[in-house]
Amino acid sequence: MATLQERFAALVPEMRKRVGAVQKELGDKVISGVTVKQAYGGMRGVKGMICDTSVVEPDKGLIIRGYPLLEIKDLWPEEIFYLLLTGEKPDKEATEALQMDLAKRSYVPEYVWDVLQSMPPDSHPMCMLDTAILVMERESAFRAWYDKGMKREDYWIPMLEDALRLLGVLPVIAAGLYRIRFGKGDPIDYMPNLDWGANFARMLGLPDPTGDFAKLMRLYLNFHSDHEGGNVSANTCHTVGSALSDAFYAVSAGLNGLAGPLHGLANQECLNWILEVMERFGGVPSEEALRDFAFETLRSGKVVPGYGHAVLRVTDPRFAGFNEFGKQYLPNDPVFQTVDLVFQVVPKVLKEFSDERVKAGKNPIANVWPNVDAGSGALLYHFGLTEFPYYTVLFSVSRAMGMLSQLVINRAQGTAITRPKSVSTEWVKQQAG
Ligand code: HAX
């Protein structure tokens, strides 16, 4: 089978033709409207951008290139990247070629380690990751080609180069910054004969005698790879990239959004909440105690992290997949057992609380079910990755696959610069009133 670069190159003309034909035939059709509430409410539900890598169905969750996530949970993350970019699952030969390619690009320049070493010791790991990506911008092939002068139709070529360079280097930087930030020793080198996920697990330097941690990392990197185009990180990356900023700028910007507690940082908040529960009750709590604790969180004006979603209206399949992994590999772990109990108790609590909110004239909680962040931390914790401020970095390495594939596709399709129209409150009063 063709390498990723060859296959993508072969698909570009067809992709352009399809997108061109859709715009020509259907360009004037209306696909969405916007209410005043939506304009103030984060554009929730407004259909205003295109993303072909994946869709999130409210009642099904993530579907990557037509495959519901749990049907492709055994694909390795690099296979997912191939799928995201081309819409096709790679065969063994294409996967191995991609693995070799990533290995070749895994070299971290010394100045990146110098920058990370010199950051204050209380720097958040996400700030360290995003800084490292940004200082590598000088390497951008896209910027170099652009500065020399390049045809629009070639934009995707150096963009794909940058994407592969970033994916090669990201696990090394992410694992290295873990070791620097948490005093674990020097960064560990990439091993060219190991797959991308197992490499990441190995470079973190945690003991893994059974190989189960590597299995978890492959699953983790698979599950977080993409979540269509409108979420904060993907949308930010898309917007920055649409100005023809290169992949280093765009991905670093997107990940700055992932670092927010309502988005990717929720996974660190989730484990924090679980450990608080366990500390309060001296271990796995009773259902009654957990219920009281959840109400206490909600009544103090906080959210229960890991529950709710802007799009999903069912249990996130990514949570279901992690829960299944936990049941298979760590059923007796008390932190996992608490996560599982929270899953039994919290949706009912949120439903009751939502009803109270509605009676008080507030918005209901639209989704009381767990999202991806509710359970992943407990699994990482079990394998000795206990530094939860680090968790969003793992999420980032994976999500970079989605952001980068969207960037490359957008450059191939010649997607326009993003520029929605904003209006003032005065305008709304006059026009809508
Ligand atoms: N606990 C308490 N209140 C919640 C809630 C929760 N888990 N989920 C939603 N609500 C509240 C909202 O804060 C909102 O209250 P206000 O109207 O007073 O502002 C109300 O319910 C309606 O919100 P919604 O329509 O149900 O949800 P949104 O689309 O506005 O927000 C969020 C979606 C994910 C941000 C929200 O559910 C939340 O804050 N959840 C907890 C944090 C979390 O788990 N974030 C990770 C999401 C997944 C992700 O992006 N990972 O990267």
Short mmCIF file of C-alpha atoms and ligand atoms in Angstrom, two decimals:
data_model
loop_
_atom_site.label_atom_id
_atom_site.label_comp_id
_atom_site.label_asym_id
_atom_site.label_seq_id
_atom_site.Cartn_x
_atom_site.Cartn_y
_atom_site.Cartn_z
CA MET A 1 0.00 0.00 0.00
CA ALA A 2 1.13 3.57 -0.63
CA THR A 3 2.82 5.65 2.06
CA LEU A 4 0.73 8.31 3.76
CA GLN A 5 2.29 11.07 1.64
CA GLU A 6 1.74 9.16 -1.63
CA ARG A 7 -1.83 8.23 -0.76
CA PHE A 8 -2.76 11.74 0.33
CA ALA A 9 -1.20 13.23 -2.83
CA ALA A 10 -3.30 10.85 -4.93
CA LEU A 11 -6.47 11.86 -3.08
CA VAL A 12 -6.00 15.63 -3.33
CA PRO A 13 -7.39 16.16 -6.89
CA GLU A 14 -10.53 14.15 -6.09
CA MET A 15 -10.97 15.99 -2.77
CA ARG A 16 -10.74 19.37 -4.50
CA LYS A 17 -13.16 18.30 -7.19
CA ARG A 18 -15.71 17.13 -4.61
CA VAL A 19 -15.48 20.25 -2.48
CA GLY A 20 -15.62 22.47 -5.56
CA ALA A 21 -18.69 20.66 -6.91
CA VAL A 22 -20.54 20.83 -3.58
CA GLN A 23 -19.94 24.58 -3.38
CA LYS A 24 -20.96 25.12 -6.98
CA GLU A 25 -24.14 23.07 -6.76
CA LEU A 26 -25.23 23.82 -3.21
CA GLY A 27 -23.43 27.05 -2.38
CA ASP A 28 -26.61 29.07 -1.84
CA LYS A 29 -28.48 26.55 0.29
CA VAL A 30 -29.05 27.47 3.94
CA ILE A 31 -27.75 24.87 6.45
CA SER A 32 -28.07 26.78 9.70
CA GLY A 33 -29.63 29.79 11.39
CA VAL A 34 -28.50 31.64 14.50
CA THR A 35 -30.67 32.77 17.38
CA VAL A 36 -29.66 35.56 19.73
CA LYS A 37 -29.21 32.93 22.44
CA GLN A 38 -26.74 31.03 20.25
CA ALA A 39 -24.81 34.20 19.40
CA TYR A 40 -24.34 34.85 23.12
CA GLY A 41 -24.01 31.15 23.93
CA GLY A 42 -20.74 30.18 22.29
CA MET A 43 -22.39 29.52 18.89
CA ARG A 44 -23.61 26.18 20.28
CA GLY A 45 -25.23 24.17 17.47
CA VAL A 46 -24.51 26.72 14.73
CA LYS A 47 -23.30 24.92 11.61
CA GLY A 48 -20.67 27.26 10.21
CA MET A 49 -17.59 25.25 9.34
CA ILE A 50 -16.64 22.03 7.56
CA CYS A 51 -14.67 19.15 9.07
CA ASP A 52 -14.33 15.86 7.21
CA THR A 53 -12.09 13.93 9.63
CA SER A 54 -14.79 13.03 12.15
CA VAL A 55 -18.29 13.84 13.35
CA VAL A 56 -19.80 13.76 16.84
CA GLU A 57 -23.39 12.55 16.85
CA PRO A 58 -25.29 13.58 20.01
CA ASP A 59 -26.67 10.05 20.47
CA LYS A 60 -23.62 8.08 19.28
CA GLY A 61 -20.48 10.03 20.03
CA LEU A 62 -17.34 10.12 17.95
CA ILE A 63 -17.39 8.67 14.44
CA ILE A 64 -14.03 8.82 12.63
CA ARG A 65 -14.35 8.71 8.84
CA GLY A 66 -17.55 6.71 9.13
CA TYR A 67 -16.29 4.30 11.82
CA PRO A 68 -17.91 4.55 15.28
CA LEU A 69 -15.01 4.87 17.70
CA LEU A 70 -15.49 1.61 19.58
CA GLU A 71 -15.32 -0.32 16.27
CA ILE A 72 -11.78 0.97 15.68
CA LYS A 73 -10.55 1.05 19.27
CA ASP A 74 -7.86 -1.54 18.52
CA LEU A 75 -6.21 0.54 15.80
CA TRP A 76 -2.90 2.01 16.86
CA PRO A 77 -2.75 5.80 17.01
CA GLU A 78 -0.54 6.14 13.93
CA GLU A 79 -3.13 4.07 12.02
CA ILE A 80 -5.77 6.49 13.26
CA PHE A 81 -3.72 9.39 11.87
CA TYR A 82 -3.59 7.71 8.46
CA LEU A 83 -7.33 7.14 8.65
CA LEU A 84 -8.06 10.73 9.71
CA LEU A 85 -6.07 12.13 6.84
CA THR A 86 -7.05 9.78 4.01
CA GLY A 87 -10.32 8.14 5.12
CA GLU A 88 -8.63 4.74 4.72
CA LYS A 89 -7.17 2.27 7.21
CA PRO A 90 -3.50 1.62 6.39
CA ASP A 91 -2.20 -1.91 5.84
CA LYS A 92 0.85 -3.26 7.69
CA GLU A 93 3.30 -1.93 5.12
CA ALA A 94 1.89 1.61 5.15
CA THR A 95 1.75 1.60 8.96
CA GLU A 96 5.37 0.51 9.22
CA ALA A 97 6.43 3.16 6.71
CA LEU A 98 4.66 5.79 8.79
CA GLN A 99 6.24 4.51 12.00
CA MET A 100 9.71 4.73 10.41
CA ASP A 101 8.93 8.19 9.12
CA LEU A 102 7.87 9.39 12.58
CA ALA A 103 10.95 7.81 14.13
CA LYS A 104 13.18 9.69 11.67
CA ARG A 105 11.53 12.94 12.68
CA SER A 106 11.66 12.34 16.44
CA TYR A 107 14.88 14.27 17.09
CA VAL A 108 14.37 17.07 19.67
CA PRO A 109 16.74 20.02 19.18
CA GLU A 110 18.85 20.81 22.22
CA TYR A 111 17.43 24.36 22.51
CA VAL A 112 13.99 22.87 23.23
CA TRP A 113 15.35 21.02 26.26
CA ASP A 114 17.22 24.20 27.31
CA VAL A 115 13.99 26.22 27.18
CA LEU A 116 12.08 23.57 29.14
CA GLN A 117 14.87 23.24 31.72
CA SER A 118 14.92 26.98 32.27
CA MET A 119 11.18 27.40 32.83
CA PRO A 120 10.14 28.05 36.47
CA PRO A 121 9.56 24.76 38.32
CA ASP A 122 5.89 25.57 38.98
CA SER A 123 5.13 26.04 35.24
CA HIS A 124 2.07 24.11 34.17
CA PRO A 125 3.02 21.14 31.95
CA MET A 126 0.62 22.44 29.28
CA CYS A 127 2.42 25.78 29.23
CA MET A 128 5.71 23.88 28.83
CA LEU A 129 4.35 21.78 25.97
CA ASP A 130 2.87 24.72 24.09
CA THR A 131 6.07 26.74 24.57
CA ALA A 132 8.19 23.86 23.24
CA ILE A 133 6.02 23.60 20.12
CA LEU A 134 6.23 27.33 19.57
CA VAL A 135 10.02 27.57 19.91
CA MET A 136 10.30 24.90 17.20
CA GLU A 137 8.42 27.14 14.76
CA ARG A 138 11.73 28.17 13.19
CA GLU A 139 11.79 24.64 11.67
CA SER A 140 8.51 25.07 9.81
CA ALA A 141 8.75 23.79 6.23
CA PHE A 142 5.54 25.68 5.43
CA ARG A 143 7.01 29.01 6.46
CA ALA A 144 10.30 28.30 4.60
CA TRP A 145 8.44 27.36 1.38
CA TYR A 146 6.07 30.29 1.75
CA ASP A 147 8.93 32.75 2.23
CA LYS A 148 10.59 31.43 -0.94
CA GLY A 149 7.32 31.71 -2.85
CA MET A 150 4.99 28.78 -3.41
CA LYS A 151 1.83 28.08 -5.39
CA ARG A 152 -1.42 27.86 -3.42
CA GLU A 153 -2.06 24.34 -4.64
CA ASP A 154 1.21 23.19 -3.05
CA TYR A 155 0.41 24.53 0.45
CA TRP A 156 -0.54 21.12 1.74
CA ILE A 157 2.87 19.59 0.92
CA PRO A 158 4.98 21.49 3.48
CA MET A 159 1.96 21.47 5.83
CA LEU A 160 2.08 17.66 5.82
CA GLU A 161 5.85 17.82 6.36
CA ASP A 162 5.27 20.02 9.42
CA ALA A 163 2.50 17.69 10.63
CA LEU A 164 4.80 14.66 10.48
CA ARG A 165 7.67 16.54 12.10
CA LEU A 166 5.39 17.59 14.94
CA LEU A 167 3.95 14.10 15.41
CA GLY A 168 7.48 12.65 15.39
CA VAL A 169 8.73 15.02 18.02
CA LEU A 170 5.65 15.47 20.22
CA PRO A 171 5.78 12.25 22.26
CA VAL A 172 9.49 12.80 22.89
CA ILE A 173 8.94 16.37 24.07
CA ALA A 174 5.85 15.43 26.08
CA ALA A 175 7.57 12.50 27.83
CA GLY A 176 10.77 14.52 28.32
CA LEU A 177 8.93 17.43 29.91
CA TYR A 178 7.22 14.99 32.28
CA ARG A 179 10.64 13.81 33.43
CA ILE A 180 12.02 17.36 33.71
CA ARG A 181 8.98 18.87 35.40
CA PHE A 182 8.48 16.09 37.94
CA GLY A 183 12.13 15.34 38.71
CA LYS A 184 12.19 11.90 37.08
CA GLY A 185 15.60 12.23 35.41
CA ASP A 186 16.83 12.96 31.90
CA PRO A 187 14.57 12.57 28.85
CA ILE A 188 14.62 9.10 27.28
CA ASP A 189 15.28 8.64 23.54
CA TYR A 190 12.75 7.39 20.97
CA MET A 191 13.21 3.73 19.94
CA PRO A 192 12.84 3.45 16.16
CA ASN A 193 11.65 -0.17 16.21
CA LEU A 194 8.73 0.51 18.57
CA ASP A 195 5.31 1.86 17.64
CA TRP A 196 4.36 5.46 18.47
CA GLY A 197 2.15 4.69 21.49
CA ALA A 198 4.49 2.16 23.09
CA ASN A 199 7.35 4.59 22.53
CA PHE A 200 5.50 7.28 24.42
CA ALA A 201 4.77 4.88 27.31
CA ARG A 202 8.44 3.82 27.41
CA MET A 203 9.84 7.36 27.26
CA LEU A 204 7.78 8.38 30.32
CA GLY A 205 10.02 5.94 32.18
CA LEU A 206 7.35 4.28 34.32
CA PRO A 207 7.74 0.57 35.07
CA ASP A 208 5.64 -1.54 32.71
CA PRO A 209 6.59 -5.20 33.26
CA THR A 210 3.31 -6.53 31.78
CA GLY A 211 3.12 -4.15 28.81
CA ASP A 212 -0.37 -3.12 29.98
CA PHE A 213 0.62 0.53 30.34
CA ALA A 214 1.73 0.59 26.69
CA LYS A 215 -1.68 -0.88 25.79
CA LEU A 216 -3.37 1.89 27.75
CA MET A 217 -1.27 4.56 26.03
CA ARG A 218 -2.21 3.22 22.58
CA LEU A 219 -5.87 3.27 23.57
CA TYR A 220 -5.54 6.72 25.15
CA LEU A 221 -3.86 8.17 22.05
CA ASN A 222 -6.48 6.55 19.84
CA PHE A 223 -9.47 7.83 21.87
CA HIS A 224 -8.44 11.49 22.12
CA SER A 225 -7.32 11.99 18.52
CA ASP A 226 -10.19 14.03 17.12
CA HIS A 227 -13.67 15.31 18.02
CA GLU A 228 -14.87 17.07 14.85
CA GLY A 229 -14.05 20.71 14.13
CA GLY A 230 -16.04 22.99 16.42
CA ASN A 231 -14.53 22.27 19.86
CA VAL A 232 -12.31 24.96 21.34
CA SER A 233 -8.95 23.42 20.43
CA ALA A 234 -9.82 22.26 16.90
CA ASN A 235 -11.67 25.46 16.12
CA THR A 236 -8.81 27.62 17.42
CA CYS A 237 -6.23 25.64 15.48
CA HIS A 238 -8.40 25.92 12.37
CA THR A 239 -8.82 29.68 12.75
CA VAL A 240 -5.12 30.33 13.33
CA GLY A 241 -4.18 28.00 10.45
CA SER A 242 -6.68 29.72 8.16
CA ALA A 243 -4.50 32.85 8.28
CA LEU A 244 -1.77 30.60 6.77
CA SER A 245 0.06 30.54 10.08
CA ASP A 246 2.07 27.33 10.06
CA ALA A 247 1.31 24.16 12.01
CA PHE A 248 3.59 25.08 14.94
CA TYR A 249 1.67 28.31 15.55
CA ALA A 250 -1.72 26.75 14.93
CA VAL A 251 -1.28 23.60 17.04
CA SER A 252 0.29 25.50 19.93
CA ALA A 253 -2.69 27.90 19.85
CA GLY A 254 -5.21 25.05 19.73
CA LEU A 255 -3.54 23.35 22.67
CA ASN A 256 -3.68 26.57 24.68
CA GLY A 257 -7.44 26.15 24.37
CA LEU A 258 -7.25 22.50 25.36
CA ALA A 259 -5.56 23.70 28.57
CA GLY A 260 -8.84 25.23 29.83
CA PRO A 261 -10.71 23.46 32.66
CA LEU A 262 -13.95 23.32 30.68
CA HIS A 263 -12.11 21.50 27.88
CA GLY A 264 -9.04 19.22 28.11
CA LEU A 265 -7.97 20.25 31.59
CA ALA A 266 -11.15 18.62 32.89
CA ASN A 267 -9.30 15.29 33.10
CA GLN A 268 -6.93 16.69 35.74
CA GLU A 269 -9.91 18.20 37.57
CA CYS A 270 -11.75 14.88 37.45
CA LEU A 271 -9.11 12.84 39.17
CA ASN A 272 -8.68 15.62 41.69
CA TRP A 273 -12.38 15.38 42.49
CA ILE A 274 -12.26 11.58 42.77
CA LEU A 275 -9.27 11.72 45.13
CA GLU A 276 -11.02 14.40 47.23
CA VAL A 277 -14.01 12.08 47.57
CA MET A 278 -11.78 9.19 48.60
CA GLU A 279 -9.88 11.31 51.08
CA ARG A 280 -13.08 12.58 52.68
CA PHE A 281 -14.51 9.08 53.11
CA GLY A 282 -11.29 7.13 53.66
CA GLY A 283 -11.54 5.09 50.42
CA VAL A 284 -14.37 4.05 48.11
CA PRO A 285 -17.45 5.88 49.48
CA SER A 286 -20.95 4.50 49.95
CA GLU A 287 -23.52 5.53 47.33
CA GLU A 288 -25.22 7.78 49.87
CA ALA A 289 -21.99 9.55 50.84
CA LEU A 290 -21.08 10.06 47.18
CA ARG A 291 -24.49 11.49 46.43
CA ASP A 292 -24.10 14.02 49.27
CA PHE A 293 -20.61 14.95 48.10
CA ALA A 294 -21.83 15.53 44.52
CA PHE A 295 -24.66 17.76 45.76
CA GLU A 296 -22.20 19.65 47.95
CA THR A 297 -20.02 20.33 44.86
CA LEU A 298 -22.99 21.50 42.82
CA ARG A 299 -24.52 23.65 45.58
CA SER A 300 -21.19 25.40 46.09
CA GLY A 301 -21.51 26.61 42.48
CA LYS A 302 -18.95 24.22 40.96
CA VAL A 303 -19.36 21.72 38.13
CA VAL A 304 -18.88 17.98 38.55
CA PRO A 305 -15.91 17.55 36.23
CA GLY A 306 -16.11 14.86 33.59
CA TYR A 307 -19.89 15.09 33.25
CA GLY A 308 -21.84 17.00 30.61
CA HIS A 309 -21.00 17.89 27.06
CA ALA A 310 -21.73 20.60 24.54
CA VAL A 311 -22.77 18.09 21.85
CA LEU A 312 -23.12 14.60 23.34
CA ARG A 313 -26.38 13.48 24.94
CA VAL A 314 -25.36 9.92 25.91
CA THR A 315 -22.44 8.30 27.74
CA ASP A 316 -19.33 9.17 25.76
CA PRO A 317 -18.12 5.98 23.99
CA ARG A 318 -14.60 7.00 24.95
CA PHE A 319 -15.63 6.80 28.63
CA ALA A 320 -17.27 3.43 27.93
CA GLY A 321 -14.06 2.16 26.29
CA PHE A 322 -11.89 3.29 29.19
CA ASN A 323 -14.32 1.77 31.68
CA GLU A 324 -14.11 -1.54 29.85
CA PHE A 325 -10.30 -1.35 29.96
CA GLY A 326 -10.47 -0.67 33.72
CA LYS A 327 -12.78 -3.63 34.30
CA GLN A 328 -10.38 -5.88 32.39
CA TYR A 329 -7.02 -4.69 33.73
CA LEU A 330 -7.60 -3.07 37.14
CA PRO A 331 -10.99 -4.16 38.53
CA ASN A 332 -9.77 -4.07 42.14
CA ASP A 333 -8.18 -0.63 42.04
CA PRO A 334 -10.07 1.60 44.54
CA VAL A 335 -9.67 4.75 42.41
CA PHE A 336 -11.14 2.93 39.41
CA GLN A 337 -13.91 1.51 41.62
CA THR A 338 -14.75 5.05 42.78
CA VAL A 339 -14.90 6.26 39.17
CA ASP A 340 -17.25 3.39 38.39
CA LEU A 341 -19.43 4.24 41.40
CA VAL A 342 -19.53 7.89 40.35
CA PHE A 343 -20.86 6.67 36.99
CA GLN A 344 -23.70 4.88 38.82
CA VAL A 345 -24.56 7.82 41.08
CA VAL A 346 -23.72 11.19 39.47
CA PRO A 347 -26.03 11.14 36.41
CA LYS A 348 -29.02 10.76 38.78
CA VAL A 349 -27.72 13.60 40.98
CA LEU A 350 -27.19 15.85 37.97
CA LYS A 351 -30.69 15.08 36.73
CA GLU A 352 -32.19 16.03 40.13
CA PHE A 353 -30.03 19.15 40.30
CA SER A 354 -30.99 20.07 36.76
CA ASP A 355 -34.69 19.81 37.68
CA GLU A 356 -34.06 22.11 40.66
CA ARG A 357 -32.31 24.56 38.33
CA VAL A 358 -35.21 24.57 35.91
CA LYS A 359 -37.67 25.25 38.75
CA ALA A 360 -35.48 28.20 39.72
CA GLY A 361 -35.69 29.51 36.13
CA LYS A 362 -32.20 28.43 35.06
CA ASN A 363 -31.03 26.35 32.10
CA PRO A 364 -31.24 22.56 32.46
CA ILE A 365 -28.03 20.54 32.40
CA ALA A 366 -28.32 19.29 28.85
CA ASN A 367 -26.29 16.10 29.32
CA VAL A 368 -25.89 14.29 32.64
CA TRP A 369 -23.63 11.53 31.26
CA PRO A 370 -19.85 11.15 31.55
CA ASN A 371 -17.50 12.51 28.91
CA VAL A 372 -14.01 11.24 28.01
CA ASP A 373 -12.36 12.93 30.97
CA ALA A 374 -14.40 11.20 33.68
CA GLY A 375 -12.46 7.96 33.72
CA SER A 376 -9.11 8.25 31.97
CA GLY A 377 -7.24 9.69 34.98
CA ALA A 378 -7.96 6.69 37.20
CA LEU A 379 -6.33 4.38 34.67
CA LEU A 380 -3.21 6.54 34.38
CA TYR A 381 -3.04 6.80 38.17
CA HIS A 382 -3.11 3.03 38.51
CA PHE A 383 0.01 2.68 36.36
CA GLY A 384 1.94 5.21 38.46
CA LEU A 385 1.28 8.32 36.40
CA THR A 386 0.04 10.16 39.47
CA GLU A 387 0.96 13.74 38.52
CA PHE A 388 -2.45 14.81 37.27
CA PRO A 389 -1.49 18.32 36.08
CA TYR A 390 0.29 16.33 33.37
CA TYR A 391 -2.80 14.55 32.04
CA THR A 392 -3.80 17.21 29.51
CA VAL A 393 -0.36 16.85 27.91
CA LEU A 394 -1.21 13.23 27.05
CA PHE A 395 -4.52 14.41 25.64
CA SER A 396 -2.61 17.02 23.59
CA VAL A 397 -0.23 14.55 21.95
CA SER A 398 -3.24 12.63 20.75
CA ARG A 399 -5.40 15.61 19.78
CA ALA A 400 -2.52 16.97 17.69
CA MET A 401 -3.35 14.16 15.21
CA GLY A 402 -6.84 15.54 14.66
CA MET A 403 -5.75 19.15 14.53
CA LEU A 404 -2.91 18.41 12.12
CA SER A 405 -4.97 16.28 9.78
CA GLN A 406 -7.62 19.02 9.66
CA LEU A 407 -4.92 21.62 8.90
CA VAL A 408 -3.43 19.57 6.06
CA ILE A 409 -6.86 18.86 4.54
CA ASN A 410 -7.78 22.53 4.76
CA ARG A 411 -4.58 23.55 2.98
CA ALA A 412 -5.23 20.92 0.30
CA GLN A 413 -8.78 22.16 -0.19
CA GLY A 414 -7.80 25.83 -0.13
CA THR A 415 -10.13 26.60 2.79
CA ALA A 416 -10.71 30.33 3.21
CA ILE A 417 -9.52 32.49 6.08
CA THR A 418 -12.01 32.37 8.97
CA ARG A 419 -13.92 35.60 9.46
CA PRO A 420 -17.41 35.35 10.97
CA LYS A 421 -19.32 38.58 11.51
CA SER A 422 -19.74 39.89 15.03
CA VAL A 423 -22.52 42.26 16.00
CA SER A 424 -22.96 44.57 18.98
CA THR A 425 -25.56 44.23 21.75
CA GLU A 426 -27.06 47.48 20.50
CA TRP A 427 -27.39 45.97 17.00
CA VAL A 428 -29.14 42.91 18.44
CA LYS A 429 -31.57 45.11 20.37
CA GLN A 430 -32.40 47.10 17.28
CA GLN A 431 -32.51 44.27 14.74
CA ALA A 432 -34.00 41.45 16.77
CA GLY A 433 -36.23 43.74 18.83
N1 HAX B 1 -21.85 20.06 36.60
C1 HAX B 1 -22.58 21.14 36.96
N2 HAX B 1 -23.22 21.95 36.11
C2 HAX B 1 -23.16 21.61 34.82
C3 HAX B 1 -22.45 20.49 34.35
C4 HAX B 1 -21.76 19.71 35.32
N3 HAX B 1 -21.01 18.67 34.97
N4 HAX B 1 -22.57 20.42 33.00
C5 HAX B 1 -23.32 21.48 32.64
N5 HAX B 1 -23.66 22.21 33.73
C6 HAX B 1 -24.39 23.48 33.76
C7 HAX B 1 -23.60 24.50 32.96
O1 HAX B 1 -22.56 25.08 33.76
C8 HAX B 1 -24.67 25.50 32.59
O2 HAX B 1 -24.90 26.33 33.70
P1 HAX B 1 -25.22 27.92 33.49
O3 HAX B 1 -26.38 27.97 32.54
O4 HAX B 1 -25.54 28.36 34.89
O5 HAX B 1 -23.98 28.52 32.94
C9 HAX B 1 -25.90 24.60 32.39
O6 HAX B 1 -25.61 23.35 33.06
C10 HAX B 1 -26.20 24.31 30.95
O7 HAX B 1 -25.01 23.83 30.33
P2 HAX B 1 -25.10 22.72 29.19
O8 HAX B 1 -25.90 23.28 28.07
O9 HAX B 1 -25.54 21.43 29.77
O10 HAX B 1 -23.58 22.50 28.81
P3 HAX B 1 -22.60 23.46 27.99
O11 HAX B 1 -22.66 23.05 26.57
O12 HAX B 1 -22.83 24.89 28.30
O13 HAX B 1 -21.20 23.07 28.62
C11 HAX B 1 -19.51 21.63 29.42
C12 HAX B 1 -20.59 21.85 28.36
C13 HAX B 1 -18.69 20.41 29.04
C14 HAX B 1 -18.58 22.85 29.46
C15 HAX B 1 -20.21 21.42 30.79
O14 HAX B 1 -21.02 20.28 30.74
C16 HAX B 1 -19.22 21.32 31.93
O15 HAX B 1 -18.77 22.34 32.45
N6 HAX B 1 -18.86 20.05 32.35
C17 HAX B 1 -17.86 19.84 33.38
C18 HAX B 1 -16.45 20.10 32.83
C19 HAX B 1 -16.04 19.01 31.85
O16 HAX B 1 -16.21 17.83 32.10
N7 HAX B 1 -15.45 19.43 30.72
C20 HAX B 1 -14.92 18.48 29.71
C21 HAX B 1 -15.82 18.35 28.51
C22 HAX B 1 -15.26 17.40 27.48
C23 HAX B 1 -14.09 18.00 26.80
O17 HAX B 1 -14.15 18.98 26.08
N8 HAX B 1 -12.95 17.47 27.04
O18 HAX B 1 -11.86 18.00 26.53
#
